[in-house]
Amino acid sequence: MANRVLIVDDDPAIRKLLEKVMQSNDLSCTLAENGHEALALLKDHTFDIVLLDISLGDMEGFEIIKHMRSQGINTPVMVISGRNEDFDSLYGLSLGADDYITKPFRPVVVGAKVKAILRRNQQLMDEHKTMIERGEFSFDTTTMRFYKSGEEIILSYKESALMSMFLHHPGQVFTKDMIYEQVWGTDIAVDDNAIMVYINRLRSKIEADSKKPTHIVTVRGVGYRFIP
């Protein structure tokens, strides 16, 4: 799905230019010609970045930034303004804007900066993400709840630890010693049959046919691999 951009500018020519630049970067655009329209859109829709003019006629863009941050809306904001005083740029950044570009601007530079901000924001979101998603499976590391195709599957503590290990490292082959260390917290074998017991339990819960597993597969003579 394409990232969504909200373009807020009272100049129709600038709105159209920015729309073309964003579309050329495979981004989806929504346009607002004044502050009140922008605030209404931010109330009912989610965007990945806001391109914001300061002089909007009905209000200053600074007010929109203040409103967003006070409401806990952390969407990145790039100010694109004809006001090139140091005070304006410093004030905008102090309110929570992520960048400040003055008009006239080079379209290719704006496009590159927007992509860079989106990339950086996605990285930050991934770092703080508590939900691990692999194919049809998802696991909330905060609540320790596990889902397959959106439906919760109840797992025991050890099953959750084992499933979490697999989800964090899809495709990796785990030996018995590696599993003991990761799940039991020791590299000393607890029970030769313990791993097989928990593997079978997981298979009975997530596989279409536990006797012909396609997700938790055995690598003969080595261990197990998880395939989402």
mmCIF file of C-alpha atoms in Angstrom:
data_model
loop_
_atom_site.group_PDB
_atom_site.id
_atom_site.type_symbol
_atom_site.label_atom_id
_atom_site.label_comp_id
_atom_site.label_asym_id
_atom_site.label_seq_id
_atom_site.Cartn_x
_atom_site.Cartn_y
_atom_site.Cartn_z
ATOM 1 C CA MET A 1 0.000 0.000 0.000
ATOM 2 C CA ALA A 2 1.349 3.427 -0.957
ATOM 3 C CA ASN A 3 2.258 5.868 1.783
ATOM 4 C CA ARG A 4 -0.353 8.619 2.207
ATOM 5 C CA VAL A 5 0.643 12.280 2.024
ATOM 6 C CA LEU A 6 -1.468 15.231 3.164
ATOM 7 C CA ILE A 7 -0.601 18.392 1.205
ATOM 8 C CA VAL A 8 -1.750 21.622 2.861
ATOM 9 C CA ASP A 9 -1.272 24.833 0.850
ATOM 10 C CA ASP A 10 -3.570 27.716 -0.110
ATOM 11 C CA ASP A 11 -1.883 28.079 -3.522
ATOM 12 C CA PRO A 12 -3.534 25.693 -6.038
ATOM 13 C CA ALA A 13 -0.440 25.750 -8.278
ATOM 14 C CA ILE A 14 1.800 24.614 -5.413
ATOM 15 C CA ARG A 15 -0.686 21.937 -4.385
ATOM 16 C CA LYS A 16 -0.740 20.587 -7.924
ATOM 17 C CA LEU A 17 3.058 20.639 -8.220
ATOM 18 C CA LEU A 18 3.544 18.837 -4.923
ATOM 19 C CA GLU A 19 0.891 16.303 -5.877
ATOM 20 C CA LYS A 20 2.767 15.492 -9.100
ATOM 21 C CA VAL A 21 6.057 15.168 -7.209
ATOM 22 C CA MET A 22 4.532 12.807 -4.661
ATOM 23 C CA GLN A 23 2.778 10.711 -7.296
ATOM 24 C CA SER A 24 6.049 10.390 -9.210
ATOM 25 C CA ASN A 25 7.444 8.828 -6.028
ATOM 26 C CA ASP A 26 4.538 6.358 -5.832
ATOM 27 C CA LEU A 27 2.873 8.179 -2.936
ATOM 28 C CA SER A 28 -0.878 8.702 -2.503
ATOM 29 C CA CYS A 29 -2.018 12.316 -2.012
ATOM 30 C CA THR A 30 -4.841 14.145 -0.248
ATOM 31 C CA LEU A 31 -5.079 17.914 -0.728
ATOM 32 C CA ALA A 32 -6.244 20.643 1.657
ATOM 33 C CA GLU A 33 -6.433 24.338 0.771
ATOM 34 C CA ASN A 34 -6.694 25.748 4.284
ATOM 35 C CA GLY A 35 -6.062 24.976 7.928
ATOM 36 C CA HIS A 36 -9.597 24.017 8.903
ATOM 37 C CA GLU A 37 -9.837 21.525 6.063
ATOM 38 C CA ALA A 38 -6.482 20.055 7.091
ATOM 39 C CA LEU A 39 -7.570 19.681 10.726
ATOM 40 C CA ALA A 40 -10.790 17.948 9.653
ATOM 41 C CA LEU A 41 -8.812 15.490 7.522
ATOM 42 C CA LEU A 42 -6.325 14.803 10.325
ATOM 43 C CA LYS A 43 -9.231 14.061 12.660
ATOM 44 C CA ASP A 44 -10.769 11.391 10.463
ATOM 45 C CA HIS A 45 -7.818 9.999 8.502
ATOM 46 C CA THR A 46 -4.303 8.699 9.060
ATOM 47 C CA PHE A 47 -1.393 9.978 6.977
ATOM 48 C CA ASP A 48 2.261 9.004 6.756
ATOM 49 C CA ILE A 49 3.560 12.558 6.256
ATOM 50 C CA VAL A 50 2.146 16.101 6.072
ATOM 51 C CA LEU A 51 3.521 18.752 3.686
ATOM 52 C CA LEU A 52 2.499 22.028 5.253
ATOM 53 C CA ASP A 53 2.560 25.695 4.244
ATOM 54 C CA ILE A 54 2.704 28.287 7.022
ATOM 55 C CA SER A 55 0.566 31.104 5.575
ATOM 56 C CA LEU A 56 -2.795 29.429 4.952
ATOM 57 C CA GLY A 57 -5.197 32.360 5.036
ATOM 58 C CA ASP A 58 -7.483 31.106 7.784
ATOM 59 C CA MET A 59 -4.652 30.213 10.182
ATOM 60 C CA GLU A 60 -0.921 29.640 10.358
ATOM 61 C CA GLY A 61 0.519 26.208 9.727
ATOM 62 C CA PHE A 62 2.231 26.462 13.101
ATOM 63 C CA GLU A 63 -1.211 26.057 14.699
ATOM 64 C CA ILE A 64 -1.694 22.785 12.863
ATOM 65 C CA ILE A 65 1.625 21.451 14.130
ATOM 66 C CA LYS A 66 0.693 22.477 17.682
ATOM 67 C CA HIS A 67 -2.693 20.763 17.361
ATOM 68 C CA MET A 68 -1.171 17.557 15.985
ATOM 69 C CA ARG A 69 1.431 17.235 18.694
ATOM 70 C CA SER A 70 -1.019 18.126 21.480
ATOM 71 C CA GLN A 71 -3.316 15.343 20.232
ATOM 72 C CA GLY A 72 -0.488 12.842 20.162
ATOM 73 C CA ILE A 73 -0.374 12.730 16.360
ATOM 74 C CA ASN A 74 3.283 11.966 15.648
ATOM 75 C CA THR A 75 2.974 11.962 11.857
ATOM 76 C CA PRO A 76 6.094 13.568 10.326
ATOM 77 C CA VAL A 77 5.613 17.161 9.132
ATOM 78 C CA MET A 78 7.619 18.881 6.415
ATOM 79 C CA VAL A 79 7.062 22.628 6.288
ATOM 80 C CA ILE A 80 7.246 24.115 2.781
ATOM 81 C CA SER A 81 6.949 27.875 3.137
ATOM 82 C CA GLY A 82 7.721 31.153 1.400
ATOM 83 C CA ARG A 83 8.827 32.537 4.748
ATOM 84 C CA ASN A 84 12.589 32.157 4.910
ATOM 85 C CA GLU A 85 13.423 33.917 8.161
ATOM 86 C CA ASP A 86 15.540 31.905 10.611
ATOM 87 C CA PHE A 87 12.924 32.505 13.297
ATOM 88 C CA ASP A 88 10.208 30.763 11.282
ATOM 89 C CA SER A 89 12.288 27.689 10.535
ATOM 90 C CA LEU A 90 13.576 27.391 14.111
ATOM 91 C CA TYR A 91 10.084 27.908 15.516
ATOM 92 C CA GLY A 92 8.591 25.293 13.224
ATOM 93 C CA LEU A 93 11.250 22.743 14.163
ATOM 94 C CA SER A 94 10.815 23.529 17.860
ATOM 95 C CA LEU A 95 7.090 22.751 17.569
ATOM 96 C CA GLY A 96 7.831 19.317 16.148
ATOM 97 C CA ALA A 97 8.271 19.769 12.388
ATOM 98 C CA ASP A 98 10.735 17.302 10.888
ATOM 99 C CA ASP A 99 12.059 19.575 8.140
ATOM 100 C CA TYR A 100 11.649 23.129 6.846
ATOM 101 C CA ILE A 101 12.016 23.943 3.143
ATOM 102 C CA THR A 102 11.613 27.404 1.645
ATOM 103 C CA LYS A 103 9.931 28.339 -1.637
ATOM 104 C CA PRO A 104 10.844 28.264 -4.424
ATOM 105 C CA PHE A 105 11.981 24.673 -4.029
ATOM 106 C CA ARG A 106 13.467 22.003 -6.280
ATOM 107 C CA PRO A 107 10.846 19.271 -6.761
ATOM 108 C CA VAL A 108 13.464 16.508 -6.912
ATOM 109 C CA VAL A 109 14.880 17.620 -3.545
ATOM 110 C CA VAL A 110 11.445 17.664 -1.919
ATOM 111 C CA GLY A 111 10.731 14.182 -3.240
ATOM 112 C CA ALA A 112 14.048 12.841 -1.933
ATOM 113 C CA LYS A 113 13.563 14.443 1.486
ATOM 114 C CA VAL A 114 10.039 13.063 1.825
ATOM 115 C CA LYS A 115 11.209 9.548 0.986
ATOM 116 C CA ALA A 116 14.067 9.862 3.492
ATOM 117 C CA ILE A 117 11.697 10.992 6.269
ATOM 118 C CA LEU A 118 9.260 8.160 5.499
ATOM 119 C CA ARG A 119 12.106 5.641 5.514
ATOM 120 C CA ARG A 120 13.451 6.913 8.839
ATOM 121 C CA ASN A 121 9.992 6.961 10.413
ATOM 122 C CA GLN A 122 9.331 3.386 9.325
ATOM 123 C CA GLN A 123 12.616 2.271 10.884
ATOM 124 C CA LEU A 124 11.655 3.920 14.181
ATOM 125 C CA MET A 125 8.234 2.286 14.100
ATOM 126 C CA ASP A 126 9.800 -1.118 13.445
ATOM 127 C CA GLU A 127 12.199 -0.661 16.373
ATOM 128 C CA HIS A 128 9.300 -0.008 18.760
ATOM 129 C CA LYS A 129 6.951 -2.535 17.261
ATOM 130 C CA THR A 130 5.621 -5.105 19.718
ATOM 131 C CA MET A 131 3.768 -7.193 17.130
ATOM 132 C CA ILE A 132 5.893 -9.680 15.187
ATOM 133 C CA GLU A 133 4.219 -10.610 11.904
ATOM 134 C CA ARG A 134 5.338 -13.524 9.747
ATOM 135 C CA GLY A 135 2.982 -14.594 6.978
ATOM 136 C CA GLU A 136 -0.375 -15.494 8.520
ATOM 137 C CA PHE A 137 1.134 -15.583 12.019
ATOM 138 C CA SER A 138 1.508 -12.727 14.500
ATOM 139 C CA PHE A 139 2.758 -12.538 18.069
ATOM 140 C CA ASP A 140 2.396 -9.649 20.514
ATOM 141 C CA THR A 141 5.585 -9.620 22.571
ATOM 142 C CA THR A 142 3.986 -7.361 25.190
ATOM 143 C CA THR A 143 0.898 -9.444 25.947
ATOM 144 C CA MET A 144 2.370 -12.803 24.785
ATOM 145 C CA ARG A 145 -0.718 -13.428 22.641
ATOM 146 C CA PHE A 146 -0.359 -15.460 19.457
ATOM 147 C CA TYR A 147 -2.573 -15.298 16.350
ATOM 148 C CA LYS A 148 -3.016 -17.242 13.145
ATOM 149 C CA SER A 149 -4.943 -15.462 10.380
ATOM 150 C CA GLY A 150 -6.233 -13.008 12.988
ATOM 151 C CA GLU A 151 -7.609 -15.692 15.322
ATOM 152 C CA GLU A 152 -5.964 -16.116 18.715
ATOM 153 C CA ILE A 153 -4.387 -19.456 19.558
ATOM 154 C CA ILE A 154 -3.785 -20.104 23.256
ATOM 155 C CA LEU A 155 -0.215 -21.157 24.024
ATOM 156 C CA SER A 156 1.452 -22.203 27.259
ATOM 157 C CA TYR A 157 4.470 -20.264 28.540
ATOM 158 C CA LYS A 158 7.005 -22.680 27.023
ATOM 159 C CA GLU A 159 5.021 -22.904 23.759
ATOM 160 C CA SER A 160 5.014 -19.090 23.587
ATOM 161 C CA ALA A 161 8.772 -18.948 24.164
ATOM 162 C CA LEU A 162 9.358 -21.538 21.456
ATOM 163 C CA MET A 163 7.001 -19.838 19.005
ATOM 164 C CA SER A 164 8.566 -16.439 19.710
ATOM 165 C CA MET A 165 12.002 -17.878 18.928
ATOM 166 C CA PHE A 166 10.773 -19.261 15.606
ATOM 167 C CA LEU A 167 8.976 -16.038 14.653
ATOM 168 C CA HIS A 168 12.034 -13.905 15.380
ATOM 169 C CA HIS A 169 14.190 -16.088 13.118
ATOM 170 C CA PRO A 170 12.112 -17.510 10.237
ATOM 171 C CA GLY A 171 14.031 -19.908 8.050
ATOM 172 C CA GLN A 172 16.837 -20.453 10.552
ATOM 173 C CA VAL A 173 17.660 -24.002 11.577
ATOM 174 C CA PHE A 174 17.705 -24.508 15.354
ATOM 175 C CA THR A 175 19.559 -27.433 16.903
ATOM 176 C CA LYS A 176 18.331 -29.010 20.154
ATOM 177 C CA ASP A 177 21.112 -27.293 22.088
ATOM 178 C CA MET A 178 20.095 -23.900 20.632
ATOM 179 C CA ILE A 179 16.462 -24.505 21.573
ATOM 180 C CA TYR A 180 17.359 -25.549 25.119
ATOM 181 C CA GLU A 181 19.408 -22.391 25.549
ATOM 182 C CA GLN A 182 16.755 -20.054 24.073
ATOM 183 C CA VAL A 183 13.637 -21.610 25.646
ATOM 184 C CA TRP A 184 14.861 -23.263 28.844
ATOM 185 C CA GLY A 185 17.702 -20.820 29.489
ATOM 186 C CA THR A 186 20.362 -23.489 29.589
ATOM 187 C CA ASP A 187 22.586 -25.303 27.105
ATOM 188 C CA ILE A 188 22.294 -28.503 29.122
ATOM 189 C CA ALA A 189 19.658 -30.936 27.890
ATOM 190 C CA VAL A 190 16.635 -30.896 30.188
ATOM 191 C CA ASP A 191 14.917 -33.905 28.695
ATOM 192 C CA ASP A 192 15.553 -35.630 25.393
ATOM 193 C CA ASN A 193 11.825 -35.818 24.709
ATOM 194 C CA ALA A 194 10.900 -32.318 25.965
ATOM 195 C CA ILE A 195 11.561 -30.535 22.687
ATOM 196 C CA MET A 196 9.637 -33.110 20.664
ATOM 197 C CA VAL A 197 6.683 -32.808 23.058
ATOM 198 C CA TYR A 198 6.482 -29.025 22.649
ATOM 199 C CA ILE A 199 7.098 -29.162 18.901
ATOM 200 C CA ASN A 200 4.219 -31.617 18.552
ATOM 201 C CA ARG A 201 1.972 -29.411 20.680
ATOM 202 C CA LEU A 202 2.715 -26.394 18.496
ATOM 203 C CA ARG A 203 2.164 -28.388 15.329
ATOM 204 C CA SER A 204 -1.232 -29.573 16.576
ATOM 205 C CA LYS A 205 -2.226 -25.934 17.075
ATOM 206 C CA ILE A 206 -0.859 -24.229 13.951
ATOM 207 C CA GLU A 207 -0.580 -26.884 11.240
ATOM 208 C CA ALA A 208 -3.407 -27.875 8.919
ATOM 209 C CA ASP A 209 -2.129 -31.454 9.292
ATOM 210 C CA SER A 210 0.236 -31.945 12.225
ATOM 211 C CA LYS A 211 1.480 -35.203 10.714
ATOM 212 C CA LYS A 212 2.523 -33.370 7.539
ATOM 213 C CA PRO A 213 3.858 -30.073 8.921
ATOM 214 C CA THR A 214 4.588 -27.235 6.525
ATOM 215 C CA HIS A 215 5.461 -24.518 9.074
ATOM 216 C CA ILE A 216 7.582 -26.220 11.741
ATOM 217 C CA VAL A 217 9.620 -28.658 9.706
ATOM 218 C CA THR A 218 12.206 -31.177 10.812
ATOM 219 C CA VAL A 219 15.721 -30.868 9.418
ATOM 220 C CA ARG A 220 16.921 -34.442 9.779
ATOM 221 C CA GLY A 221 19.929 -34.894 11.977
ATOM 222 C CA VAL A 222 20.071 -31.196 12.807
ATOM 223 C CA GLY A 223 16.909 -29.730 14.351
ATOM 224 C CA TYR A 224 13.923 -27.633 13.277
ATOM 225 C CA ARG A 225 13.112 -24.731 10.976
ATOM 226 C CA PHE A 226 10.099 -22.425 10.987
ATOM 227 C CA ILE A 227 8.613 -21.527 7.603
ATOM 228 C CA PRO A 228 5.870 -18.821 7.805
#
